[in-house]
Amino acid sequence: MHALPQQASPVIRLRDYQPPAWRVESIELEVELDIDASEIVARLQLRRDPAQSLPLRLDGENLQLLSIALDGRALDAEAYRYDGCVLEIDGARDGSMLETRVRVRPAANTALEGLYLSGPRESGFLLTQCEAEGFRHITFFPDRPDVLSTYTVTLRADRARFPVLLAGGNPTGAGELEGGRHWARFVDPHPKPSYLFALVAGRLEHLARDYRTADGRAVQLKIWAEADAIGRCGYALDALERAMRWDEQRYGRNYDLDVFHVVATHDFNMGAMENKGLNIFNAKYLLADPDSTTDDEYRHVEAVVAHEYFHNWSGNRVTCRDWFQLSLKEGLTVFREQSFSADMNSAPLKRIEDVALLRRAQFPEDAGPLAHPVRPAQYSEINNFYTATVYEKGAELVRMLAGRLGADGFRRGMDLYFERNDGRAATLEDFLGALGEANGTDLLPYLAWYGQSGTPRLRAQGHHDAARREYTLKLGQHAPGNAGPSARTPLPIPVKLALFASDGRMLPLQLAGEATDAGSERVVVLEQAEQALVFTGVEAPPVPSLLRGFSAPVILECDYTPAELALLLAHDPDGFNRWEAGQLLAARAYENLRDGSTDTSLQAWCGALARLFADDGMDDALLADLLTPPGEIELAEREGAVDPGRIHQLRQALQRTLAERLGADALEQRYRTLAARRSIALDAASQASRRLSRRLLELLEACASERALPLAAAQYRDAPGMTDRLAALAVLARGQADEGERALADYRQRYAGNALALDKWFAVQAQLPGLAALPRVMRLEKDAAFTLHNPNRVQSLLGTFVRANPSGFHRADGAAYRFLTERLGELDALNPQVAARLATAFNGWQRLEPGRRALAQAAIAELAGRAGLSRNLGEIIGNVLN
Ligand code: PHE
Ligand code: ZN
């Protein structure tokens, strides 16, 4: 065989898409499992596209090729070439059968892509991760999502070491072999792309439940985990059943195999993976119990279990033609998951949480050097595109479409989309086409949203004409500077709106020229660059409530007075917009403090919140959110030359001002009332009271820390569950007194055997503000429980520090920048995906104040200049530097 020269990482472009020249109708895999060296035989039934004449080329990386045969005959070395990435084979015909045998090394696989070992070599288990391009680390294959095949998988292994053998599909047989070995076979009748293949082998326990689908199929649900974790899988199993019912009722989608397996691992690069019939989860999104799981984490478990299950239709039955269409499955599935969570919990709180995440994670991404469209035009490493833009902004785009069609119309459209594309690898055009066609409308203008980056701005300006009793609302849109060339055409922007009278009542909406009024809320779709709406019969200047429910992912520019925002904050029945008014007012109040400006925002914000605080009718959870000003990352988005240390101090001052206005006595009294009701119940009211009690304790910390610390110490000690315990620990740790160190030491010991609880111990300390953080992080790296090999641990300590602690990471001396580039070098050699994700912390460095900017640039440039960076980290660093 001839070696081809190794290529530099090429750029893959959407516009270069070609259908596959060769497809694989079916694949038979035989896997001999072993920790150090596993062997894989693959038999591929090949189909050639008669319109193309390319030779057979298969992807394969880190594979030791043992033998290769075509149509039953071993191939000579002259008949194939392998360059370490692509295997090219001569002589294949339509209908040929190719057999390869390869060896892979699971225990040496630190990148956690392909077949790898989770846990210690004596006791851990083997598993695979294939999305996006991991299957090529297991066998030679056209590893692209538009090649769909049926899979027959036979696993063989030592029975004592690997008692449980699982693969996707239905089990069709199992038995004993000589020498203490055994085998198991799985057949998946649904053609699927290689990224959905999975296997698991090892010592695992399970929790099972029988389920019957709405269309009558008996399904065994099984959740698998290691013995010490199986007791924490009950919540996930219940959540799975809820998700399956919901998808039947809301989308008419039934499960389609006889078994559905879910497996928990502590060693996983992402959140979870929707492999057909065999979902694999980061333990963090599957295990839950009151002693070690917070309320927020419970909701995440429910959401991620549902998300992966929903992929069975939005992703698996209908998959993506190529990775540029990633949001076709991810944006849609996040939207489905958000709707499910809204139905299971409080819809307005869920909306607030989702938009807060969008602003914290996606807006900054979209405003910096890593910005890309929801459907990117190019990439060099696809793993770098599992981003907040593809997921969260993608979900917002689906939400706009759903809103535009209404519940029934959207369901009709989804039915057609699923029906027409079942068993196919589809595109975003297929999606918009089906939704539009089922409703007799053209949704292709929405494609523009998918093709441009940056957050659009929506400008709104109102004018009241007392003589004509008219209110004119001018709406205008403009694309951000980085939107790209396609941004010249205006986007369709649905603006849900209402008008308020000065007493807080909603006004009936009567548009000039319309016969009947349309109630007090309506959606106007802005389709031009500018548009004016004239409302008639408006006696006095109204207050507009715009983008209700966050009806489009844009930045609203509207010159509200503080009094107008206070009015919306007090009266808007749209829970989201009520919160939104509070956020806008808080951001203005922050500017009062920052600039010494003298408008009345600060008083208006504090005053409005004081009234809500005193209002018995308020929901505790919403009140907690209203009492929380925008976070430091969001505030930084509003500034020119960012000084994260100063932003932290100003935000603290803002909270202190609010806390003083509410009064330490009142805060403490309300806190004590809630504390007296503490429990571990998961109902909405109990969660809400924990949420509010945490916020009150933090506000008390801001205005009277000497009163907050003893309360926190007692709360830490008496907490019935993790939500209360962790909230108290964070306050104590920030207090930086002996109690803080004592509580941290207690926690460290108490949860020594619980990886997920320990992650939170690292994260709490990585969030200490300011100069204290870096030395603390460096000390924690020496803790026996810290390792660069475990993605969750890296994320909890390093990820939290560099991405969720702006004042700690952006030290004025630049020491944390150099610290990060050092760690990135070490990490990149072990796990390029994790390194690349951590490196996104440098996003936004161009907007730092000059001193920090220069230090950040020097650190990044030094890293960029190093030889041998992975394609993952190389692409991120290259893009960041621009
Ligand atoms: N597809 C997974 C999801 O549900 C995410 C993932 C991507 C997991 C790549 C592993 C690898 O969102
Ligand atoms: Zn997903």
Coordinates of C-alpha atoms in Angstrom, one line a residue, residues 227-495:
A227 CA -23.7 0.3 40.9
D228 CA -23.1 3.4 43.1
A229 CA -25.2 5.5 40.8
I230 CA -28.2 3.3 39.9
G231 CA -30.1 4.6 43.0
R232 CA -30.1 8.1 41.5
C233 CA -31.8 7.1 38.1
G234 CA -35.4 7.1 39.2
Y235 CA -36.1 10.7 38.4
A236 CA -34.7 10.4 34.9
L237 CA -36.8 7.3 34.2
D238 CA -40.0 9.2 35.3
A239 CA -38.9 12.2 33.1
L240 CA -38.4 9.8 30.1
E241 CA -41.9 8.5 30.5
R242 CA -43.3 12.0 30.7
A243 CA -41.3 13.0 27.6
M244 CA -42.6 10.0 25.6
R245 CA -46.2 10.7 26.5
W246 CA -45.8 14.4 25.6
D247 CA -44.3 13.7 22.2
E248 CA -47.2 11.4 21.5
Q249 CA -49.8 14.0 22.5
R250 CA -48.2 17.2 21.2
Y251 CA -46.6 15.9 18.0
G252 CA -48.2 12.5 17.4
R253 CA -44.7 10.8 17.5
N254 CA -44.4 7.3 18.9
Y255 CA -41.3 5.4 19.8
D256 CA -40.2 2.8 17.2
L257 CA -38.1 0.0 18.7
D258 CA -38.8 -2.6 21.4
V259 CA -36.2 -1.3 23.8
F260 CA -34.9 2.1 24.7
H261 CA -31.6 2.2 26.6
V262 CA -30.1 5.1 28.4
V263 CA -26.6 4.9 29.9
A264 CA -24.8 7.3 32.4
T265 CA -21.1 8.0 32.2
H266 CA -18.9 10.4 34.1
D267 CA -16.6 10.8 31.1
F268 CA -18.3 12.6 28.3
N269 CA -17.4 15.6 26.2
M270 CA -20.9 17.0 25.9
G271 CA -24.3 16.9 27.6
A272 CA -25.8 13.7 26.2
M273 CA -26.1 11.8 22.9
E274 CA -29.2 10.6 21.1
N275 CA -27.8 7.4 19.6
K276 CA -30.6 5.4 18.1
G277 CA -32.1 3.2 20.9
L278 CA -29.1 3.7 23.1
N279 CA -28.8 7.3 24.5
I280 CA -25.6 8.0 26.3
F281 CA -25.6 10.7 29.0
N282 CA -23.1 12.7 30.8
A283 CA -24.0 11.6 34.4
K284 CA -24.6 15.2 35.3
Y285 CA -27.7 15.2 33.1
L286 CA -29.1 11.9 34.3
L287 CA -28.4 11.2 38.0
A288 CA -30.4 13.1 40.5
D289 CA -31.2 12.8 44.3
P290 CA -32.1 15.5 46.8
D291 CA -28.9 15.3 48.7
S292 CA -26.6 16.1 45.7
T293 CA -28.8 17.7 43.1
T294 CA -30.1 21.3 43.0
D295 CA -33.5 22.4 41.7
D296 CA -31.9 23.8 38.6
E297 CA -30.1 20.6 38.0
Y298 CA -33.3 18.6 38.4
R299 CA -34.9 20.7 35.7
H300 CA -31.8 20.2 33.5
V301 CA -32.1 16.4 33.9
E302 CA -35.7 16.5 32.9
A303 CA -35.0 18.8 29.9
V304 CA -32.0 16.8 28.6
V305 CA -33.7 13.4 29.0
A306 CA -36.5 14.9 26.9
H307 CA -34.2 16.5 24.4
E308 CA -32.4 13.3 23.6
Y309 CA -35.6 11.3 23.4
F310 CA -37.2 13.9 21.1
H311 CA -34.2 13.5 18.8
N312 CA -35.6 10.1 17.9
W313 CA -37.8 11.9 15.4
S314 CA -36.1 15.3 15.1
G315 CA -32.7 14.0 14.2
N316 CA -32.9 10.3 13.9
R317 CA -35.9 9.3 11.8
V318 CA -35.4 12.6 10.0
T319 CA -31.7 13.4 10.0
C320 CA -29.4 16.1 8.5
R321 CA -28.0 16.0 5.0
D322 CA -24.7 17.5 6.1
W323 CA -23.3 19.2 9.2
F324 CA -24.2 22.7 8.0
Q325 CA -27.8 21.6 8.7
L326 CA -27.0 20.8 12.3
S327 CA -29.6 23.3 13.6
L328 CA -32.2 21.4 11.6
K329 CA -32.0 18.8 14.4
E330 CA -30.6 20.8 17.3
G331 CA -32.5 24.1 17.0
L332 CA -35.7 22.1 16.4
T333 CA -35.1 19.7 19.3
V334 CA -34.1 22.5 21.7
F335 CA -37.4 24.2 20.8
R336 CA -39.3 20.9 21.4
E337 CA -37.5 20.5 24.7
Q338 CA -38.3 24.1 25.8
S339 CA -42.0 23.6 25.0
F340 CA -42.0 20.4 27.0
S341 CA -40.3 22.0 30.0
A342 CA -42.6 24.9 29.8
D343 CA -45.6 22.5 30.0
M344 CA -44.1 20.5 32.9
N345 CA -43.1 23.6 34.9
S346 CA -43.8 27.3 34.8
A347 CA -44.0 28.7 31.2
P348 CA -43.0 32.3 32.0
L349 CA -40.1 31.2 34.3
K350 CA -38.9 28.9 31.6
R351 CA -39.0 31.7 29.0
I352 CA -37.0 34.0 31.3
E353 CA -34.4 31.2 31.9
D354 CA -34.1 30.6 28.1
V355 CA -33.7 34.2 27.2
A356 CA -31.3 34.8 30.0
L357 CA -29.2 31.9 28.6
L358 CA -29.4 33.3 25.1
R359 CA -28.2 36.7 26.2
R360 CA -25.4 35.3 28.4
A361 CA -24.1 32.7 25.9
Q362 CA -25.4 33.4 22.4
F363 CA -25.4 37.2 22.1
P364 CA -21.7 37.6 23.1
E365 CA -20.8 34.7 20.7
D366 CA -22.7 36.5 17.9
A367 CA -21.1 39.8 18.6
G368 CA -17.5 38.6 18.7
P369 CA -14.9 37.0 16.4
L370 CA -16.5 33.5 16.7
A371 CA -19.9 34.7 15.3
H372 CA -21.4 32.5 12.7
P373 CA -24.8 32.0 11.1
V374 CA -27.2 29.4 12.5
R375 CA -26.4 27.6 9.3
P376 CA -22.6 28.3 9.0
A377 CA -21.1 28.6 5.5
Q378 CA -17.9 26.9 6.3
Y379 CA -15.9 25.1 9.0
S380 CA -12.7 23.3 9.4
E381 CA -13.6 21.3 12.6
I382 CA -17.4 20.5 12.9
N383 CA -17.1 19.9 16.6
N384 CA -16.5 23.6 17.0
F385 CA -20.0 24.3 15.8
Y386 CA -22.0 22.8 18.6
T387 CA -22.6 26.3 19.7
A388 CA -25.2 28.5 21.4
T389 CA -25.9 29.9 18.0
V390 CA -26.8 26.6 16.4
Y391 CA -28.7 25.4 19.5
E392 CA -30.2 28.4 21.2
K393 CA -30.6 30.9 18.4
G394 CA -31.7 28.0 16.2
A395 CA -34.5 27.3 18.7
E396 CA -35.5 30.9 18.6
L397 CA -35.9 30.7 14.8
V398 CA -38.2 27.7 15.2
R399 CA -40.1 29.5 17.8
M400 CA -40.7 32.4 15.5
L401 CA -42.0 30.0 12.8
A402 CA -44.2 28.2 15.3
G403 CA -45.6 31.5 16.5
R404 CA -46.2 32.6 13.0
L405 CA -48.2 29.5 12.1
G406 CA -50.1 29.1 15.4
A407 CA -50.4 25.9 17.3
D408 CA -52.5 24.0 14.8
G409 CA -50.7 25.3 11.8
F410 CA -47.3 24.4 13.2
R411 CA -48.5 20.9 14.1
R412 CA -49.8 20.4 10.5
G413 CA -46.4 21.6 9.2
M414 CA -44.5 19.3 11.5
D415 CA -46.7 16.4 10.5
L416 CA -45.9 17.0 6.9
Y417 CA -42.2 17.5 7.6
F418 CA -41.9 14.2 9.4
E419 CA -44.0 12.3 6.9
R420 CA -42.2 13.6 3.9
N421 CA -38.7 13.3 5.2
D422 CA -38.9 10.1 7.3
G423 CA -35.9 8.0 6.6
R424 CA -34.2 10.9 4.8
A425 CA -31.3 13.2 5.4
A426 CA -33.0 16.7 5.1
T427 CA -32.1 20.3 4.8
L428 CA -33.4 23.5 6.3
E429 CA -35.1 24.2 3.0
D430 CA -37.0 20.9 3.4
F431 CA -38.1 22.1 6.9
L432 CA -39.3 25.5 5.9
G433 CA -40.8 24.1 2.7
A434 CA -43.0 21.5 4.6
L435 CA -44.1 24.0 7.3
G436 CA -45.0 26.5 4.6
E437 CA -46.7 24.1 2.3
A438 CA -48.9 22.6 4.9
N439 CA -50.1 26.1 5.6
G440 CA -50.3 27.5 2.1
T441 CA -47.7 30.1 2.9
D442 CA -44.2 30.9 1.9
L443 CA -41.7 30.7 4.8
L444 CA -38.6 30.9 2.7
P445 CA -38.0 34.6 3.7
Y446 CA -37.1 33.1 7.1
L447 CA -34.1 31.4 5.5
A448 CA -32.4 34.8 5.7
W449 CA -32.3 34.4 9.5
Y450 CA -30.3 31.2 9.1
G451 CA -27.7 32.7 6.8
Q452 CA -26.5 35.8 8.6
S453 CA -24.6 36.2 11.8
G454 CA -25.0 38.9 14.5
T455 CA -28.0 40.0 16.5
P456 CA -30.4 42.3 14.6
R457 CA -31.6 45.5 16.2
L458 CA -35.2 46.5 16.3
R459 CA -35.8 50.2 16.8
A460 CA -39.2 51.4 18.1
Q461 CA -40.4 54.9 18.4
G462 CA -43.8 56.0 19.5
H463 CA -45.7 59.3 18.9
H464 CA -49.0 60.3 20.3
D465 CA -51.3 62.8 18.5
A466 CA -53.8 64.0 21.0
A467 CA -55.9 65.9 18.5
R468 CA -56.4 62.9 16.3
R469 CA -56.4 60.4 19.2
E470 CA -53.8 58.4 17.3
Y471 CA -50.7 56.6 18.4
T472 CA -48.0 56.0 15.7
L473 CA -45.4 53.3 16.4
K474 CA -42.5 53.4 14.0
L475 CA -40.6 50.1 13.8
G476 CA -37.2 49.8 12.0
Q477 CA -34.6 47.1 11.8
H478 CA -31.0 47.2 11.1
A479 CA -28.4 44.4 10.8
P480 CA -25.3 44.4 13.0
G481 CA -21.9 45.2 11.4
N482 CA -20.9 41.6 11.3
A483 CA -24.0 40.2 9.6
G484 CA -22.3 39.6 6.3
P485 CA -23.4 40.4 2.7
S486 CA -26.7 38.6 2.8
A487 CA -27.9 41.0 5.5
R488 CA -29.0 43.7 3.0
T489 CA -32.5 42.3 2.7
P490 CA -34.7 42.9 5.7
L491 CA -35.7 40.0 7.9
P492 CA -39.2 39.0 8.9
I493 CA -39.4 40.0 12.5
P494 CA -42.5 39.1 14.4
V495 CA -43.3 41.7 17.1

